[in-house]
Amino acid sequence: MLIGYARVSTIEQETRLQLDALKAAGVSRIFAEKTSAIGPRPELQRALAALRPGSVLVVYRLDRLARSLKDLLHLLDTLKAAGCAVKSLTEPIDTSSAMGEFILQVLGAVAQLERAIIRERCAAGRVAAKARGQVWGRPRVLSVEDEIGVVSCYRSGWFTVELLAAMLGVGRGAVRGPLCRAGLLSRRYLG
């Protein structure tokens, strides 16, 4: 029996391409979802529960199935123990043979390497941007002089966060920021 699984990462994306390809491959029972690979995937769990010995889990692409090589190998072991196989429609993968299982592991390793390289490039880009003076986050609402005044007033004991925020016409977060940086409040302060 062929069981299909289709997934896209966001609600804005569509599964039509995957669904059409799975139907063209003769898959009659298909589980589809729109969710990130990081969160829970209830339809994948339903697809796995529908598998019986001799069944084949069919996916459009391997990256629709697993989060990482470790996740992929764990899933592959689980399916193998249950007497099932995995088949990808766009990659030469069919784990019903030893060569197919080998190719699956190699492609999974390559995909994991690609993700690691992308992470390294992003980190290097952030370091380079920081060296160029790039600043992330929202711009500060208060000037440096105002922040020094906030710290001084709060230290005096006569002013609360709420009073300082009202006097300056800003939100409490704008006042809490300099106070946290000065070590006068913890980041978890809610008052």
PDB file of C-alpha atoms in Angstrom:
ATOM      1  CA  MET A   1       0.000   0.000   0.000  1.00  0.00           C
ATOM      2  CA  LEU A   2       1.274   3.495  -0.875  1.00  0.00           C
ATOM      3  CA  ILE A   3       0.786   6.185   1.772  1.00  0.00           C
ATOM      4  CA  GLY A   4       1.618   9.759   0.776  1.00  0.00           C
ATOM      5  CA  TYR A   5       2.818  12.646   2.895  1.00  0.00           C
ATOM      6  CA  ALA A   6       2.986  16.272   1.734  1.00  0.00           C
ATOM      7  CA  ARG A   7       4.100  19.283   3.761  1.00  0.00           C
ATOM      8  CA  VAL A   8       4.753  22.955   3.232  1.00  0.00           C
ATOM      9  CA  SER A   9       6.337  25.185   5.866  1.00  0.00           C
ATOM     10  CA  THR A  10       3.887  28.088   5.980  1.00  0.00           C
ATOM     11  CA  ILE A  11       0.172  28.652   5.596  1.00  0.00           C
ATOM     12  CA  GLU A  12       0.832  30.877   2.572  1.00  0.00           C
ATOM     13  CA  GLN A  13       2.458  28.032   0.636  1.00  0.00           C
ATOM     14  CA  GLU A  14       0.455  25.433  -1.263  1.00  0.00           C
ATOM     15  CA  THR A  15       0.721  21.637  -1.341  1.00  0.00           C
ATOM     16  CA  ARG A  16      -0.884  21.309  -4.799  1.00  0.00           C
ATOM     17  CA  LEU A  17       2.346  20.421  -6.627  1.00  0.00           C
ATOM     18  CA  GLN A  18       3.157  17.696  -4.110  1.00  0.00           C
ATOM     19  CA  LEU A  19      -0.420  16.380  -4.052  1.00  0.00           C
ATOM     20  CA  ASP A  20      -0.588  16.200  -7.861  1.00  0.00           C
ATOM     21  CA  ALA A  21       2.745  14.348  -8.031  1.00  0.00           C
ATOM     22  CA  LEU A  22       1.697  11.885  -5.313  1.00  0.00           C
ATOM     23  CA  LYS A  23      -1.614  11.171  -7.072  1.00  0.00           C
ATOM     24  CA  ALA A  24       0.196  10.695 -10.402  1.00  0.00           C
ATOM     25  CA  ALA A  25       2.463   8.148  -8.676  1.00  0.00           C
ATOM     26  CA  GLY A  26      -0.584   6.085  -7.727  1.00  0.00           C
ATOM     27  CA  VAL A  27      -0.858   7.146  -4.090  1.00  0.00           C
ATOM     28  CA  SER A  28      -4.485   7.015  -3.025  1.00  0.00           C
ATOM     29  CA  ARG A  29      -4.192   7.912   0.680  1.00  0.00           C
ATOM     30  CA  ILE A  30      -2.372  11.192   1.289  1.00  0.00           C
ATOM     31  CA  PHE A  31      -1.742  13.120   4.500  1.00  0.00           C
ATOM     32  CA  ALA A  32      -0.926  16.813   4.012  1.00  0.00           C
ATOM     33  CA  GLU A  33      -0.159  19.676   6.362  1.00  0.00           C
ATOM     34  CA  LYS A  34       1.041  23.238   6.459  1.00  0.00           C
ATOM     35  CA  THR A  35       3.513  23.449   9.310  1.00  0.00           C
ATOM     36  CA  SER A  36       7.187  24.018   9.958  1.00  0.00           C
ATOM     37  CA  ALA A  37       9.355  20.928  10.323  1.00  0.00           C
ATOM     38  CA  ILE A  38      10.355  22.235  13.747  1.00  0.00           C
ATOM     39  CA  GLY A  39       6.893  22.139  15.325  1.00  0.00           C
ATOM     40  CA  PRO A  40       4.554  19.198  15.812  1.00  0.00           C
ATOM     41  CA  ARG A  41       3.503  17.395  12.644  1.00  0.00           C
ATOM     42  CA  PRO A  42       0.240  15.596  13.431  1.00  0.00           C
ATOM     43  CA  GLU A  43      -0.424  14.556   9.827  1.00  0.00           C
ATOM     44  CA  LEU A  44       2.984  12.868   9.617  1.00  0.00           C
ATOM     45  CA  GLN A  45       2.115  10.937  12.752  1.00  0.00           C
ATOM     46  CA  ARG A  46      -1.223   9.923  11.193  1.00  0.00           C
ATOM     47  CA  ALA A  47       0.566   8.826   8.011  1.00  0.00           C
ATOM     48  CA  LEU A  48       3.020   6.730  10.006  1.00  0.00           C
ATOM     49  CA  ALA A  49       0.158   5.170  11.976  1.00  0.00           C
ATOM     50  CA  ALA A  50      -1.561   4.225   8.696  1.00  0.00           C
ATOM     51  CA  LEU A  51       1.457   2.232   7.469  1.00  0.00           C
ATOM     52  CA  ARG A  52       1.308  -1.573   7.582  1.00  0.00           C
ATOM     53  CA  PRO A  53       4.078  -4.110   6.868  1.00  0.00           C
ATOM     54  CA  GLY A  54       4.930  -3.869   3.184  1.00  0.00           C
ATOM     55  CA  SER A  55       3.641  -0.278   2.900  1.00  0.00           C
ATOM     56  CA  VAL A  56       5.667   2.473   1.279  1.00  0.00           C
ATOM     57  CA  LEU A  57       5.673   6.051   2.564  1.00  0.00           C
ATOM     58  CA  VAL A  58       5.861   8.252  -0.540  1.00  0.00           C
ATOM     59  CA  VAL A  59       7.029  11.881  -0.372  1.00  0.00           C
ATOM     60  CA  TYR A  60       7.584  14.461  -3.084  1.00  0.00           C
ATOM     61  CA  ARG A  61      11.010  15.384  -1.694  1.00  0.00           C
ATOM     62  CA  LEU A  62      13.002  14.056   1.221  1.00  0.00           C
ATOM     63  CA  ASP A  63      13.184  17.427   2.977  1.00  0.00           C
ATOM     64  CA  ARG A  64       9.392  17.317   3.391  1.00  0.00           C
ATOM     65  CA  LEU A  65       9.798  14.330   5.705  1.00  0.00           C
ATOM     66  CA  ALA A  66      12.611  14.956   8.194  1.00  0.00           C
ATOM     67  CA  ARG A  67      14.141  17.851  10.107  1.00  0.00           C
ATOM     68  CA  SER A  68      17.715  16.591  10.100  1.00  0.00           C
ATOM     69  CA  LEU A  69      19.833  13.605   9.181  1.00  0.00           C
ATOM     70  CA  LYS A  70      19.406  12.293  12.719  1.00  0.00           C
ATOM     71  CA  ASP A  71      15.624  12.646  12.444  1.00  0.00           C
ATOM     72  CA  LEU A  72      15.670  11.031   9.009  1.00  0.00           C
ATOM     73  CA  LEU A  73      17.747   8.050  10.149  1.00  0.00           C
ATOM     74  CA  HIS A  74      15.523   7.556  13.198  1.00  0.00           C
ATOM     75  CA  LEU A  75      12.436   7.626  10.991  1.00  0.00           C
ATOM     76  CA  LEU A  76      14.079   5.246   8.528  1.00  0.00           C
ATOM     77  CA  ASP A  77      14.934   2.793  11.334  1.00  0.00           C
ATOM     78  CA  THR A  78      11.372   2.975  12.649  1.00  0.00           C
ATOM     79  CA  LEU A  79       9.926   2.273   9.217  1.00  0.00           C
ATOM     80  CA  LYS A  80      12.391  -0.510   8.525  1.00  0.00           C
ATOM     81  CA  ALA A  81      11.527  -2.191  11.854  1.00  0.00           C
ATOM     82  CA  ALA A  82       7.840  -1.967  10.895  1.00  0.00           C
ATOM     83  CA  GLY A  83       8.547  -3.599   7.525  1.00  0.00           C
ATOM     84  CA  CYS A  84       7.913  -0.400   5.553  1.00  0.00           C
ATOM     85  CA  ALA A  85       9.930   1.624   3.053  1.00  0.00           C
ATOM     86  CA  VAL A  86      10.300   5.263   1.952  1.00  0.00           C
ATOM     87  CA  LYS A  87      10.166   6.500  -1.618  1.00  0.00           C
ATOM     88  CA  SER A  88      10.915  10.007  -2.877  1.00  0.00           C
ATOM     89  CA  LEU A  89       9.397  11.096  -6.177  1.00  0.00           C
ATOM     90  CA  THR A  90      12.044  13.684  -7.086  1.00  0.00           C
ATOM     91  CA  GLU A  91      15.159  11.935  -5.762  1.00  0.00           C
ATOM     92  CA  PRO A  92      16.370   8.435  -6.635  1.00  0.00           C
ATOM     93  CA  ILE A  93      15.349   7.045  -3.279  1.00  0.00           C
ATOM     94  CA  ASP A  94      13.469   3.859  -2.569  1.00  0.00           C
ATOM     95  CA  THR A  95      14.529   2.216   0.688  1.00  0.00           C
ATOM     96  CA  SER A  96      13.143  -1.154  -0.297  1.00  0.00           C
ATOM     97  CA  SER A  97      16.661  -1.847  -1.636  1.00  0.00           C
ATOM     98  CA  ALA A  98      20.080  -1.569   0.033  1.00  0.00           C
ATOM     99  CA  MET A  99      21.267   0.924  -2.610  1.00  0.00           C
ATOM    100  CA  GLY A 100      18.191   3.089  -2.080  1.00  0.00           C
ATOM    101  CA  GLU A 101      18.803   3.148   1.663  1.00  0.00           C
ATOM    102  CA  PHE A 102      22.455   4.108   1.077  1.00  0.00           C
ATOM    103  CA  ILE A 103      21.516   6.937  -1.301  1.00  0.00           C
ATOM    104  CA  LEU A 104      18.976   8.177   1.230  1.00  0.00           C
ATOM    105  CA  GLN A 105      21.633   8.417   3.927  1.00  0.00           C
ATOM    106  CA  VAL A 106      24.097  10.173   1.601  1.00  0.00           C
ATOM    107  CA  LEU A 107      21.512  12.727   0.466  1.00  0.00           C
ATOM    108  CA  GLY A 108      20.442  13.307   4.075  1.00  0.00           C
ATOM    109  CA  ALA A 109      24.070  13.962   5.036  1.00  0.00           C
ATOM    110  CA  VAL A 110      24.483  16.387   2.119  1.00  0.00           C
ATOM    111  CA  ALA A 111      21.314  18.252   3.131  1.00  0.00           C
ATOM    112  CA  GLN A 112      22.551  18.539   6.715  1.00  0.00           C
ATOM    113  CA  LEU A 113      25.921  19.835   5.466  1.00  0.00           C
ATOM    114  CA  GLU A 114      24.127  22.416   3.328  1.00  0.00           C
ATOM    115  CA  ARG A 115      22.116  23.654   6.335  1.00  0.00           C
ATOM    116  CA  ALA A 116      25.312  23.887   8.435  1.00  0.00           C
ATOM    117  CA  ILE A 117      27.048  25.915   5.708  1.00  0.00           C
ATOM    118  CA  ILE A 118      24.072  28.269   5.485  1.00  0.00           C
ATOM    119  CA  ARG A 119      24.158  28.768   9.278  1.00  0.00           C
ATOM    120  CA  GLU A 120      27.904  29.523   9.104  1.00  0.00           C
ATOM    121  CA  ARG A 121      27.379  32.029   6.299  1.00  0.00           C
ATOM    122  CA  CYS A 122      24.599  33.762   8.243  1.00  0.00           C
ATOM    123  CA  ALA A 123      26.788  33.968  11.353  1.00  0.00           C
ATOM    124  CA  ALA A 124      29.699  35.356   9.315  1.00  0.00           C
ATOM    125  CA  GLY A 125      27.362  37.889   7.736  1.00  0.00           C
ATOM    126  CA  ARG A 126      26.160  39.048  11.151  1.00  0.00           C
ATOM    127  CA  VAL A 127      29.758  39.440  12.379  1.00  0.00           C
ATOM    128  CA  ALA A 128      30.699  41.439   9.273  1.00  0.00           C
ATOM    129  CA  ALA A 129      27.598  43.626   9.594  1.00  0.00           C
ATOM    130  CA  LYS A 130      28.344  44.281  13.259  1.00  0.00           C
ATOM    131  CA  ALA A 131      31.922  45.261  12.341  1.00  0.00           C
ATOM    132  CA  ARG A 132      30.464  47.767   9.838  1.00  0.00           C
ATOM    133  CA  GLY A 133      28.374  49.284  12.627  1.00  0.00           C
ATOM    134  CA  GLN A 134      25.051  47.609  11.833  1.00  0.00           C
ATOM    135  CA  VAL A 135      22.660  47.822  14.773  1.00  0.00           C
ATOM    136  CA  TRP A 136      19.741  45.400  15.153  1.00  0.00           C
ATOM    137  CA  GLY A 137      16.460  45.885  16.887  1.00  0.00           C
ATOM    138  CA  ARG A 138      14.274  48.887  17.410  1.00  0.00           C
ATOM    139  CA  PRO A 139      15.924  52.275  17.645  1.00  0.00           C
ATOM    140  CA  ARG A 140      16.242  53.673  21.163  1.00  0.00           C
ATOM    141  CA  VAL A 141      13.483  56.018  22.182  1.00  0.00           C
ATOM    142  CA  LEU A 142      15.530  57.946  24.719  1.00  0.00           C
ATOM    143  CA  SER A 143      18.707  59.864  24.044  1.00  0.00           C
ATOM    144  CA  VAL A 144      21.885  58.983  25.946  1.00  0.00           C
ATOM    145  CA  GLU A 145      21.358  62.073  28.137  1.00  0.00           C
ATOM    146  CA  ASP A 146      17.762  61.044  28.910  1.00  0.00           C
ATOM    147  CA  GLU A 147      18.922  57.518  29.808  1.00  0.00           C
ATOM    148  CA  ILE A 148      21.559  58.933  32.200  1.00  0.00           C
ATOM    149  CA  GLY A 149      18.834  61.106  33.755  1.00  0.00           C
ATOM    150  CA  VAL A 150      16.497  58.101  34.121  1.00  0.00           C
ATOM    151  CA  VAL A 151      19.186  56.127  35.935  1.00  0.00           C
ATOM    152  CA  SER A 152      20.031  59.077  38.184  1.00  0.00           C
ATOM    153  CA  CYS A 153      16.379  59.767  39.060  1.00  0.00           C
ATOM    154  CA  TYR A 154      15.613  56.111  39.742  1.00  0.00           C
ATOM    155  CA  ARG A 155      18.696  55.797  41.984  1.00  0.00           C
ATOM    156  CA  SER A 156      17.451  58.728  44.050  1.00  0.00           C
ATOM    157  CA  GLY A 157      14.524  56.591  45.167  1.00  0.00           C
ATOM    158  CA  TRP A 158      11.974  59.298  44.465  1.00  0.00           C
ATOM    159  CA  PHE A 159      10.897  58.030  41.061  1.00  0.00           C
ATOM    160  CA  THR A 160       9.279  54.795  39.897  1.00  0.00           C
ATOM    161  CA  VAL A 161       9.483  53.292  36.438  1.00  0.00           C
ATOM    162  CA  GLU A 162       5.884  54.316  35.800  1.00  0.00           C
ATOM    163  CA  LEU A 163       6.434  57.909  36.903  1.00  0.00           C
ATOM    164  CA  LEU A 164       9.593  58.289  34.815  1.00  0.00           C
ATOM    165  CA  ALA A 165       7.807  56.834  31.769  1.00  0.00           C
ATOM    166  CA  ALA A 166       4.885  59.226  32.231  1.00  0.00           C
ATOM    167  CA  MET A 167       7.205  62.230  32.666  1.00  0.00           C
ATOM    168  CA  LEU A 168       9.117  61.401  29.493  1.00  0.00           C
ATOM    169  CA  GLY A 169       6.025  60.384  27.507  1.00  0.00           C
ATOM    170  CA  VAL A 170       7.370  56.926  26.705  1.00  0.00           C
ATOM    171  CA  GLY A 171       6.464  53.357  27.539  1.00  0.00           C
ATOM    172  CA  ARG A 172       7.787  51.574  30.617  1.00  0.00           C
ATOM    173  CA  GLY A 173      10.039  49.435  28.400  1.00  0.00           C
ATOM    174  CA  ALA A 174      11.943  52.526  27.271  1.00  0.00           C
ATOM    175  CA  VAL A 175      12.667  53.336  30.926  1.00  0.00           C
ATOM    176  CA  ARG A 176      13.371  49.760  32.000  1.00  0.00           C
ATOM    177  CA  GLY A 177      16.037  49.307  29.284  1.00  0.00           C
ATOM    178  CA  PRO A 178      18.572  51.769  30.711  1.00  0.00           C
ATOM    179  CA  LEU A 179      17.756  50.652  34.270  1.00  0.00           C
ATOM    180  CA  CYS A 180      18.450  47.021  33.340  1.00  0.00           C
ATOM    181  CA  ARG A 181      21.705  47.974  31.593  1.00  0.00           C
ATOM    182  CA  ALA A 182      22.718  49.880  34.745  1.00  0.00           C
ATOM    183  CA  GLY A 183      21.991  46.800  36.846  1.00  0.00           C
ATOM    184  CA  LEU A 184      19.160  48.453  38.766  1.00  0.00           C
ATOM    185  CA  LEU A 185      16.444  46.118  37.462  1.00  0.00           C
ATOM    186  CA  SER A 186      16.481  42.532  36.292  1.00  0.00           C
ATOM    187  CA  ARG A 187      15.332  41.756  32.749  1.00  0.00           C
ATOM    188  CA  ARG A 188      12.356  39.906  34.228  1.00  0.00           C
ATOM    189  CA  TYR A 189      11.050  43.030  35.960  1.00  0.00           C
ATOM    190  CA  LEU A 190       7.356  43.417  35.165  1.00  0.00           C
ATOM    191  CA  GLY A 191       6.414  46.438  37.281  1.00  0.00           C
TER     192      GLY A 191
END
